Amino acid sequence: MTRVIRRRVGVTALAVTLLAGAAAPVAAAGPDRPELRAALQEIVDAGFTGVQLRVHDRRGDWTGSAGAREPGGTAKPPTDGRFRIGSTTKTFTAAVVLQLVAEGRIGLDAPVAGYLPGFGFDPRTTVRMLLQHTSGLFNYTGEYYDDGTVVPGIPWSGKEWVDNRFHTYRPQDLVRYSLARPARFAPGTGWSYANTNYVVARLLIEKVTGHSYADEMRRRVLRPLGLRDTMVPGTSPELPGPHSHAYYRYSDGGQEKTVDISRQNPSWISSAGELISTTEDLGRFFSALLGGKLLPAPQLAEMLEPHATPDPTSDYGLGIFELHADANCSGEALMTHNGSVQGYATLVYSTPDGSRTLQASITYVDTGVAPTAAYQKVVQSLLRKEFCAA
């Protein structure tokens, strides 16, 4: 999704459509966690279609699900189901770039133009600015300003997107689309979340390695960590294996229509949000990343440090958010990068050392309306019940 709530909350907001007849939650075998089962039911009661959850903490591993795989159905969401993880992809992409930094193949503070000549990048734009969203590059999925002004980008919602959801976008074309439009601000003078930054990061990876983004992701992250259920789909619309369905509701000639959009060509979001994964794989990835198994200590420290920016409330390091201790009742910071992409919302939270993690996938009927407080409310309730329990 193109927008995130970034004022010390570390959650991605999305639209809510109330659905009736939700099923009761089902927990996995193991120690009973009634507080977590209650939190799952709260999510379903708030109008979401279904949710699957996995936590790892001092009491061990726990998985559970609530609701249904699709509206009106009776089958429960699979606790090992695959889902589109949206912007959580950015943490994976940042990890690959920082591995290349550690190898001396990319300079974190080097100009992007030096690696990608011919695009017309501002020579002041650095690799660090891409990963931290301080480049000012126009967000090709649209710019949203504090005064309510919206500058549209490529279609990713409404009837136009539904009708063209199998269209293929080339990453270089998405970047050129952005560069053909005015920058939001001069490089390094502000902070603004932009999918463009992470598509440029993909082009960097491919340029310096000579290999595709998918190949490098598999070689550097997925295979070493044994993430067998995580996929880089590219232009494939398939969502293989067990999964819950996502739906999109839109207006067509004055009539309201609802379609299953679980299958879609994710090339429109590319390396900023295309990955498919599971809660188990996401937990393994974040534990390994934060535990120092993917990056050398200097690059991990760079990633986790919300460097000083003109907007100090952004709380964004390099591909990851920090939920501050003063906003978290556990008394310690949590690392996060949630995501959402039409009908799928991903939650990922971890303690800074990766020893305690929470991952969830929430499915819903996307209406394309403004973010709502209901989503933030159920997420905060879930966090309290997991990270604030004695």
CSV table of C-alpha atoms in Angstrom, one decimal:
chain,number,residue,atom,x,y,z
A,1,MET,CA,0.0,0.0,0.0
A,2,THR,CA,1.2,3.5,-0.6
A,3,ARG,CA,0.6,5.1,2.8
A,4,VAL,CA,1.6,4.2,6.3
A,5,ILE,CA,0.7,5.7,9.6
A,6,ARG,CA,4.2,6.8,10.8
A,7,ARG,CA,3.6,8.9,13.9
A,8,ARG,CA,5.1,6.5,16.5
A,9,VAL,CA,2.6,3.7,15.9
A,10,GLY,CA,4.4,1.3,13.6
A,11,VAL,CA,1.2,0.1,12.0
A,12,THR,CA,-0.2,0.2,8.4
A,13,ALA,CA,-3.7,1.5,8.3
A,14,LEU,CA,-6.3,0.1,5.8
A,15,ALA,CA,-10.0,0.2,5.0
A,16,VAL,CA,-12.5,-1.9,6.9
A,17,THR,CA,-15.7,-3.5,5.5
A,18,LEU,CA,-17.9,-5.1,8.2
A,19,LEU,CA,-18.8,-8.7,7.5
A,20,ALA,CA,-21.4,-10.8,9.4
A,21,GLY,CA,-21.3,-14.4,10.5
A,22,ALA,CA,-17.7,-14.7,11.5
A,23,ALA,CA,-16.5,-18.0,12.9
A,24,ALA,CA,-15.0,-18.5,16.3
A,25,PRO,CA,-11.2,-18.7,16.5
A,26,VAL,CA,-9.3,-22.0,16.5
A,27,ALA,CA,-5.9,-22.3,18.2
A,28,ALA,CA,-3.1,-24.6,17.4
A,29,ALA,CA,-2.1,-27.5,19.7
A,30,GLY,CA,0.1,-26.4,22.6
A,31,PRO,CA,-0.3,-24.3,25.7
A,32,ASP,CA,-3.6,-22.5,25.7
A,33,ARG,CA,-3.4,-18.7,25.1
A,34,PRO,CA,-6.9,-17.5,25.8
A,35,GLU,CA,-5.8,-13.8,25.7
A,36,LEU,CA,-4.5,-14.3,22.1
A,37,ARG,CA,-7.6,-16.2,21.0
A,38,ALA,CA,-9.6,-13.3,22.4
A,39,ALA,CA,-7.5,-10.8,20.4
A,40,LEU,CA,-8.2,-12.8,17.2
A,41,GLN,CA,-11.9,-12.8,17.9
A,42,GLU,CA,-11.7,-9.0,18.3
A,43,ILE,CA,-10.2,-8.7,14.9
A,44,VAL,CA,-13.0,-10.7,13.3
A,45,ASP,CA,-15.7,-8.9,15.3
A,46,ALA,CA,-14.3,-5.6,14.0
A,47,GLY,CA,-15.3,-6.7,10.5
A,48,PHE,CA,-12.3,-8.5,9.0
A,49,THR,CA,-12.8,-11.7,7.1
A,50,GLY,CA,-10.1,-13.8,8.8
A,51,VAL,CA,-6.8,-13.7,10.6
A,52,GLN,CA,-3.9,-16.1,11.3
A,53,LEU,CA,-1.4,-15.4,14.0
A,54,ARG,CA,2.0,-16.8,15.1
A,55,VAL,CA,4.0,-15.8,18.2
A,56,HIS,CA,7.3,-16.9,19.6
A,57,ASP,CA,8.0,-15.8,23.2
A,58,ARG,CA,9.2,-17.2,26.5
A,59,ARG,CA,6.2,-19.6,26.5
A,60,GLY,CA,7.2,-21.1,23.2
A,61,ASP,CA,5.5,-21.0,19.8
A,62,TRP,CA,1.7,-20.5,19.4
A,63,THR,CA,-0.4,-20.3,16.3
A,64,GLY,CA,-4.1,-19.7,15.9
A,65,SER,CA,-6.7,-18.4,13.5
A,66,ALA,CA,-10.2,-16.9,13.5
A,67,GLY,CA,-12.9,-16.1,10.9
A,68,ALA,CA,-13.0,-17.6,7.5
A,69,ARG,CA,-10.9,-18.1,4.4
A,70,GLU,CA,-13.4,-16.1,2.4
A,71,PRO,CA,-16.5,-14.1,3.1
A,72,GLY,CA,-19.5,-16.4,3.8
A,73,GLY,CA,-17.4,-19.5,4.0
A,74,THR,CA,-17.0,-21.9,6.8
A,75,ALA,CA,-13.4,-23.1,6.3
A,76,LYS,CA,-11.0,-21.5,8.8
A,77,PRO,CA,-7.9,-19.5,7.7
A,78,PRO,CA,-5.0,-21.9,7.6
A,79,THR,CA,-2.4,-21.2,10.3
A,80,ASP,CA,0.4,-22.1,7.8
A,81,GLY,CA,-1.2,-20.3,4.8
A,82,ARG,CA,0.6,-18.1,2.3
A,83,PHE,CA,-0.3,-14.5,1.8
A,84,ARG,CA,0.9,-11.3,0.0
A,85,ILE,CA,3.0,-9.5,2.6
A,86,GLY,CA,2.9,-6.0,0.9
A,87,SER,CA,5.4,-3.5,2.2
A,88,THR,CA,7.0,-6.0,4.6
A,89,THR,CA,8.9,-6.8,1.4
A,90,LYS,CA,10.9,-3.6,1.9
A,91,THR,CA,12.8,-5.1,4.9
A,92,PHE,CA,13.9,-8.1,2.7
A,93,THR,CA,15.0,-5.7,-0.1
A,94,ALA,CA,16.9,-3.5,2.3
A,95,ALA,CA,18.7,-6.6,3.7
A,96,VAL,CA,20.0,-7.5,0.3
A,97,VAL,CA,21.2,-4.0,-0.4
A,98,LEU,CA,23.0,-3.9,2.9
A,99,GLN,CA,24.7,-7.2,2.2
A,100,LEU,CA,26.1,-5.6,-0.9
A,101,VAL,CA,27.2,-2.6,1.1
A,102,ALA,CA,29.0,-4.9,3.5
A,103,GLU,CA,30.7,-6.5,0.5
A,104,GLY,CA,31.9,-3.1,-0.8
A,105,ARG,CA,29.9,-3.4,-4.0
A,106,ILE,CA,27.5,-0.5,-3.0
A,107,GLY,CA,28.3,2.6,-1.1
A,108,LEU,CA,25.6,3.5,1.4
A,109,ASP,CA,26.3,7.2,1.0
A,110,ALA,CA,27.3,7.0,-2.7
A,111,PRO,CA,25.1,8.8,-5.4
A,112,VAL,CA,22.5,6.5,-7.0
A,113,ALA,CA,23.3,8.2,-10.3
A,114,GLY,CA,26.8,6.6,-10.3
A,115,TYR,CA,25.3,3.1,-10.4
A,116,LEU,CA,22.3,3.9,-12.6
A,117,PRO,CA,23.4,6.5,-15.2
A,118,GLY,CA,20.9,7.4,-17.9
A,119,PHE,CA,17.8,7.8,-15.6
A,120,GLY,CA,18.5,11.4,-14.6
A,121,PHE,CA,18.7,11.0,-10.8
A,122,ASP,CA,19.5,14.1,-8.9
A,123,PRO,CA,23.3,13.7,-8.1
A,124,ARG,CA,22.6,14.4,-4.4
A,125,THR,CA,20.4,11.3,-4.1
A,126,THR,CA,22.2,8.6,-2.2
A,127,VAL,CA,21.6,4.9,-1.6
A,128,ARG,CA,20.9,5.6,2.1
A,129,MET,CA,18.2,8.1,1.1
A,130,LEU,CA,16.4,5.4,-0.9
A,131,LEU,CA,16.4,2.9,2.0
A,132,GLN,CA,15.3,5.6,4.5
A,133,HIS,CA,12.7,7.3,2.3
A,134,THR,CA,14.5,10.7,2.4
A,135,SER,CA,15.2,10.9,-1.4
A,136,GLY,CA,12.1,13.0,-2.1
A,137,LEU,CA,11.4,10.9,-5.2
A,138,PHE,CA,7.8,11.1,-6.4
A,139,ASN,CA,5.9,8.1,-5.2
A,140,TYR,CA,4.7,6.4,-8.4
A,141,THR,CA,1.6,5.0,-6.6
A,142,GLY,CA,0.6,8.6,-5.8
A,143,GLU,CA,1.5,11.4,-3.4
A,144,TYR,CA,-0.7,12.3,-0.4
A,145,TYR,CA,-0.1,15.6,1.2
A,146,ASP,CA,-1.0,16.8,4.7
A,147,ASP,CA,-3.4,19.4,3.4
A,148,GLY,CA,-5.4,16.7,1.6
A,149,THR,CA,-4.0,17.2,-1.8
A,150,VAL,CA,-3.6,14.0,-3.8
A,151,VAL,CA,-1.4,13.7,-6.9
A,152,PRO,CA,-2.4,10.4,-8.6
A,153,GLY,CA,0.1,7.8,-9.7
A,154,ILE,CA,-0.4,4.6,-11.6
A,155,PRO,CA,-3.8,2.9,-11.0
A,156,TRP,CA,-3.7,0.6,-8.0
A,157,SER,CA,-7.3,0.9,-6.8
A,158,GLY,CA,-10.8,1.3,-8.2
A,159,LYS,CA,-12.3,-0.2,-11.4
A,160,GLU,CA,-9.3,0.8,-13.5
A,161,TRP,CA,-7.0,-1.4,-11.3
A,162,VAL,CA,-9.5,-4.3,-11.1
A,163,ASP,CA,-9.8,-4.3,-14.9
A,164,ASN,CA,-6.0,-4.2,-15.4
A,165,ARG,CA,-4.8,-6.2,-12.4
A,166,PHE,CA,-2.9,-8.7,-14.6
A,167,HIS,CA,-1.0,-5.9,-16.4
A,168,THR,CA,2.8,-6.2,-16.3
A,169,TYR,CA,4.9,-3.2,-15.3
A,170,ARG,CA,8.7,-3.1,-15.8
A,171,PRO,CA,10.6,-1.7,-12.8
A,172,GLN,CA,12.6,0.7,-14.9
A,173,ASP,CA,9.3,2.1,-16.3
A,174,LEU,CA,8.0,2.7,-12.8
A,175,VAL,CA,11.2,4.6,-11.9
A,176,ARG,CA,11.0,6.7,-15.1
A,177,TYR,CA,7.4,7.4,-14.4
A,178,SER,CA,8.4,8.8,-11.0
A,179,LEU,CA,11.4,10.8,-12.3
A,180,ALA,CA,9.2,12.4,-14.9
A,181,ARG,CA,7.2,14.1,-12.1
A,182,PRO,CA,8.3,16.8,-9.6
A,183,ALA,CA,10.1,15.5,-6.6
A,184,ARG,CA,8.4,16.0,-3.3
A,185,PHE,CA,11.4,17.7,-1.8
A,186,ALA,CA,15.1,18.1,-2.4
A,187,PRO,CA,17.1,15.0,-1.6
A,188,GLY,CA,17.8,14.6,2.1
A,189,THR,CA,15.6,17.5,3.2
A,190,GLY,CA,12.5,15.6,4.3
A,191,TRP,CA,11.0,12.2,4.9
A,192,SER,CA,8.2,10.7,2.8
A,193,TYR,CA,7.3,7.0,2.4
A,194,ALA,CA,7.6,6.2,-1.3
A,195,ASN,CA,7.5,2.8,-3.1
A,196,THR,CA,9.7,4.3,-5.8
A,197,ASN,CA,12.7,4.1,-3.4
A,198,TYR,CA,12.6,0.4,-3.2
A,199,VAL,CA,12.0,-0.2,-6.9
A,200,VAL,CA,15.2,1.8,-7.5
A,201,ALA,CA,16.9,-0.4,-4.8
A,202,ARG,CA,15.9,-3.4,-7.0
A,203,LEU,CA,17.6,-1.8,-10.0
A,204,LEU,CA,20.7,-1.2,-7.9
A,205,ILE,CA,20.8,-4.9,-6.9
A,206,GLU,CA,20.4,-6.1,-10.4
A,207,LYS,CA,23.0,-3.6,-11.8
A,208,VAL,CA,25.8,-4.4,-9.4
A,209,THR,CA,25.3,-8.2,-9.3
A,210,GLY,CA,24.3,-8.8,-12.9
A,211,HIS,CA,21.5,-11.1,-11.6
A,212,SER,CA,17.8,-10.7,-11.2
A,213,TYR,CA,16.3,-9.4,-8.0
A,214,ALA,CA,14.5,-12.7,-7.5
A,215,ASP,CA,17.7,-14.7,-7.9
A,216,GLU,CA,19.6,-12.5,-5.5
A,217,MET,CA,16.8,-12.7,-2.9
A,218,ARG,CA,16.7,-16.5,-3.2
A,219,ARG,CA,20.5,-16.8,-3.0
A,220,ARG,CA,21.1,-14.4,-0.2
A,221,VAL,CA,18.1,-14.7,2.0
A,222,LEU,CA,15.5,-17.3,1.2
A,223,ARG,CA,17.7,-20.4,0.8
A,224,PRO,CA,20.2,-19.6,3.6
A,225,LEU,CA,17.4,-19.2,6.1
A,226,GLY,CA,15.3,-22.1,4.7
A,227,LEU,CA,12.3,-19.9,3.9
A,228,ARG,CA,10.7,-22.5,1.6
A,229,ASP,CA,7.3,-20.9,1.6
A,230,THR,CA,8.5,-17.4,0.7
A,231,MET,CA,8.3,-16.5,-3.0
A,232,VAL,CA,9.3,-13.7,-5.3
A,233,PRO,CA,6.4,-13.9,-7.8
A,234,GLY,CA,7.6,-11.3,-10.3
A,235,THR,CA,4.8,-11.2,-12.9
A,236,SER,CA,3.0,-14.4,-11.8
A,237,PRO,CA,-0.5,-13.8,-10.5
A,238,GLU,CA,-0.7,-17.1,-8.6
A,239,LEU,CA,-0.9,-17.5,-4.9
A,240,PRO,CA,0.0,-21.2,-4.6
A,241,GLY,CA,-0.6,-23.5,-1.6
A,242,PRO,CA,-3.1,-23.0,1.2
A,243,HIS,CA,-4.3,-19.4,1.6
A,244,SER,CA,-7.1,-17.2,2.5
A,245,HIS,CA,-8.8,-15.0,-0.1
A,246,ALA,CA,-8.9,-11.3,-0.4
A,247,TYR,CA,-11.6,-9.3,-2.1
A,248,TYR,CA,-12.1,-5.9,-3.6
A,249,ARG,CA,-15.3,-3.9,-3.6
A,250,TYR,CA,-15.7,-1.1,-6.2
A,251,SER,CA,-18.3,0.9,-8.1
A,252,ASP,CA,-18.9,0.2,-11.8
A,253,GLY,CA,-21.5,2.3,-13.6
A,254,GLY,CA,-23.3,3.0,-10.4
A,255,GLN,CA,-23.4,-0.6,-9.4
A,256,GLU,CA,-21.3,-2.1,-6.5
A,257,LYS,CA,-19.3,-5.1,-7.4
A,258,THR,CA,-17.1,-7.4,-5.3
A,259,VAL,CA,-14.4,-9.5,-6.9
A,260,ASP,CA,-11.8,-12.0,-5.6
A,261,ILE,CA,-8.4,-10.4,-6.2
A,262,SER,CA,-6.2,-13.0,-4.5
A,263,ARG,CA,-4.8,-13.6,-8.0
A,264,GLN,CA,-3.1,-10.5,-9.4
A,265,ASN,CA,0.1,-9.5,-11.2
A,266,PRO,CA,2.2,-7.9,-8.4
A,267,SER,CA,4.7,-6.2,-10.8
A,268,TRP,CA,3.0,-2.9,-10.1
A,269,ILE,CA,4.4,-3.0,-6.5
A,270,SER,CA,7.6,-4.9,-7.4
A,271,SER,CA,10.4,-5.0,-4.8
A,272,ALA,CA,8.5,-2.5,-2.7
A,273,GLY,CA,5.8,-5.1,-1.9
A,274,GLU,CA,5.5,-8.2,-4.0
A,275,LEU,CA,6.7,-11.0,-1.8
A,276,ILE,CA,4.5,-13.9,-0.7
A,277,SER,CA,5.2,-15.6,2.6
A,278,THR,CA,3.9,-17.3,5.7
A,279,THR,CA,3.9,-16.3,9.4
A,280,GLU,CA,6.4,-19.0,10.1
A,281,ASP,CA,8.8,-17.7,7.5
A,282,LEU,CA,8.4,-14.1,8.5
A,283,GLY,CA,9.2,-15.0,12.1
A,284,ARG,CA,12.3,-16.9,11.0
A,285,PHE,CA,13.4,-14.0,8.8
A,286,PHE,CA,13.1,-11.3,11.4
A,287,SER,CA,14.7,-13.4,14.1
A,288,ALA,CA,17.7,-14.1,11.9
A,289,LEU,CA,17.9,-10.5,10.7
A,290,LEU,CA,17.8,-9.0,14.1
A,291,GLY,CA,19.9,-11.8,15.6
A,292,GLY,CA,22.8,-10.8,13.3
A,293,LYS,CA,22.6,-13.8,11.0
A,294,LEU,CA,22.0,-11.9,7.7
A,295,LEU,CA,24.1,-8.7,8.2
A,296,PRO,CA,27.5,-7.9,9.7
A,297,ALA,CA,27.2,-5.8,12.9
A,298,PRO,CA,28.0,-2.4,11.3
A,299,GLN,CA,25.3,-2.8,8.6
A,300,LEU,CA,22.7,-4.1,11.1
A,301,ALA,CA,23.4,-1.1,13.3
A,302,GLU,CA,22.9,1.2,10.3
A,303,MET,CA,19.6,-0.5,9.5
A,304,LEU,CA,18.2,-0.3,13.0
A,305,GLU,CA,19.2,3.3,13.8
A,306,PRO,CA,16.5,5.9,12.9
A,307,HIS,CA,19.0,8.5,11.7
A,308,ALA,CA,18.3,12.1,12.2
A,309,THR,CA,16.0,13.5,9.5
A,310,PRO,CA,14.1,16.7,8.9
A,311,ASP,CA,11.1,14.7,10.2
A,312,PRO,CA,12.3,13.1,13.5
A,313,THR,CA,8.9,11.4,14.1
A,314,SER,CA,9.4,9.1,11.1
A,315,ASP,CA,11.1,6.4,13.3
A,316,TYR,CA,12.5,4.8,10.2
A,317,GLY,CA,15.9,3.2,9.9
A,318,LEU,CA,16.9,1.5,6.7
A,319,GLY,CA,13.9,-0.7,5.7
A,320,ILE,CA,12.5,-1.0,9.2
A,321,PHE,CA,10.4,1.0,11.7
A,322,GLU,CA,11.0,1.4,15.4
A,323,LEU,CA,8.1,1.4,17.8
A,324,HIS,CA,9.5,3.4,20.6
A,325,ALA,CA,9.5,2.1,24.2
A,326,ASP,CA,7.4,5.2,25.3
A,327,ALA,CA,4.7,4.1,22.9
A,328,ASN,CA,4.9,0.4,23.9
A,329,CYS,CA,3.8,-0.9,27.3
A,330,SER,CA,6.4,-3.6,27.3
A,331,GLY,CA,8.9,-1.0,28.2
A,332,GLU,CA,11.2,-1.8,25.3
A,333,ALA,CA,11.3,-0.8,21.7
A,334,LEU,CA,9.8,-3.1,19.0
A,335,MET,CA,11.0,-3.4,15.5
A,336,THR,CA,8.4,-3.6,12.8
A,337,HIS,CA,7.5,-3.2,9.1
A,338,ASN,CA,3.9,-4.0,8.5
A,339,GLY,CA,2.4,-4.1,5.0
A,340,SER,CA,-0.8,-4.2,3.1
A,341,VAL,CA,-1.8,-4.9,-0.5
A,342,GLN,CA,-5.4,-5.1,-1.7
A,343,GLY,CA,-7.2,-7.2,0.9
A,344,TYR,CA,-4.1,-8.5,2.7
A,345,ALA,CA,-2.6,-6.9,5.8
A,346,THR,CA,0.6,-8.1,7.4
A,347,LEU,CA,1.7,-7.5,10.9
A,348,VAL,CA,5.3,-8.2,12.0
A,349,TYR,CA,6.7,-7.1,15.4
A,350,SER,CA,9.9,-8.2,17.1
A,351,THR,CA,12.1,-7.3,20.1
A,352,PRO,CA,15.3,-5.7,19.0
A,353,ASP,CA,17.3,-9.0,19.4
A,354,GLY,CA,14.7,-11.1,17.5
A,355,SER,CA,14.0,-13.3,20.5
A,356,ARG,CA,10.3,-12.5,20.7
A,357,THR,CA,8.2,-12.1,17.6
A,358,LEU,CA,4.6,-11.8,16.4
A,359,GLN,CA,3.5,-12.2,12.9
A,360,ALA,CA,-0.1,-12.1,11.5
A,361,SER,CA,-2.0,-12.0,8.3
A,362,ILE,CA,-5.4,-10.3,8.2
A,363,THR,CA,-7.7,-10.6,5.2
A,364,TYR,CA,-10.6,-8.3,4.4
A,365,VAL,CA,-12.8,-6.9,1.7
A,366,ASP,CA,-10.9,-3.8,0.4
A,367,THR,CA,-13.1,-0.9,-0.5
A,368,GLY,CA,-10.3,1.6,-1.2
A,369,VAL,CA,-11.6,4.1,1.4
A,370,ALA,CA,-9.6,6.1,3.9
A,371,PRO,CA,-7.8,4.3,6.8
A,372,THR,CA,-9.9,3.7,9.8
A,373,ALA,CA,-9.4,3.7,13.6
A,374,ALA,CA,-10.8,0.2,13.8
A,375,TYR,CA,-7.7,-1.4,12.4
A,376,GLN,CA,-5.3,0.4,14.7
A,377,LYS,CA,-7.5,-0.4,17.6
A,378,VAL,CA,-7.4,-4.2,17.1
A,379,VAL,CA,-3.7,-4.1,16.3
A,380,GLN,CA,-2.9,-2.3,19.5
A,381,SER,CA,-5.1,-4.7,21.5
A,382,LEU,CA,-3.2,-7.6,20.0
A,383,LEU,CA,0.2,-6.0,20.9
A,384,ARG,CA,-0.9,-5.4,24.4
A,385,LYS,CA,-2.0,-9.0,24.9
A,386,GLU,CA,1.3,-10.4,23.6
A,387,PHE,CA,4.0,-7.9,24.6
A,388,CYS,CA,2.5,-6.4,27.7
A,389,ALA,CA,1.5,-9.5,29.5
A,390,ALA,CA,3.4,-10.3,32.7
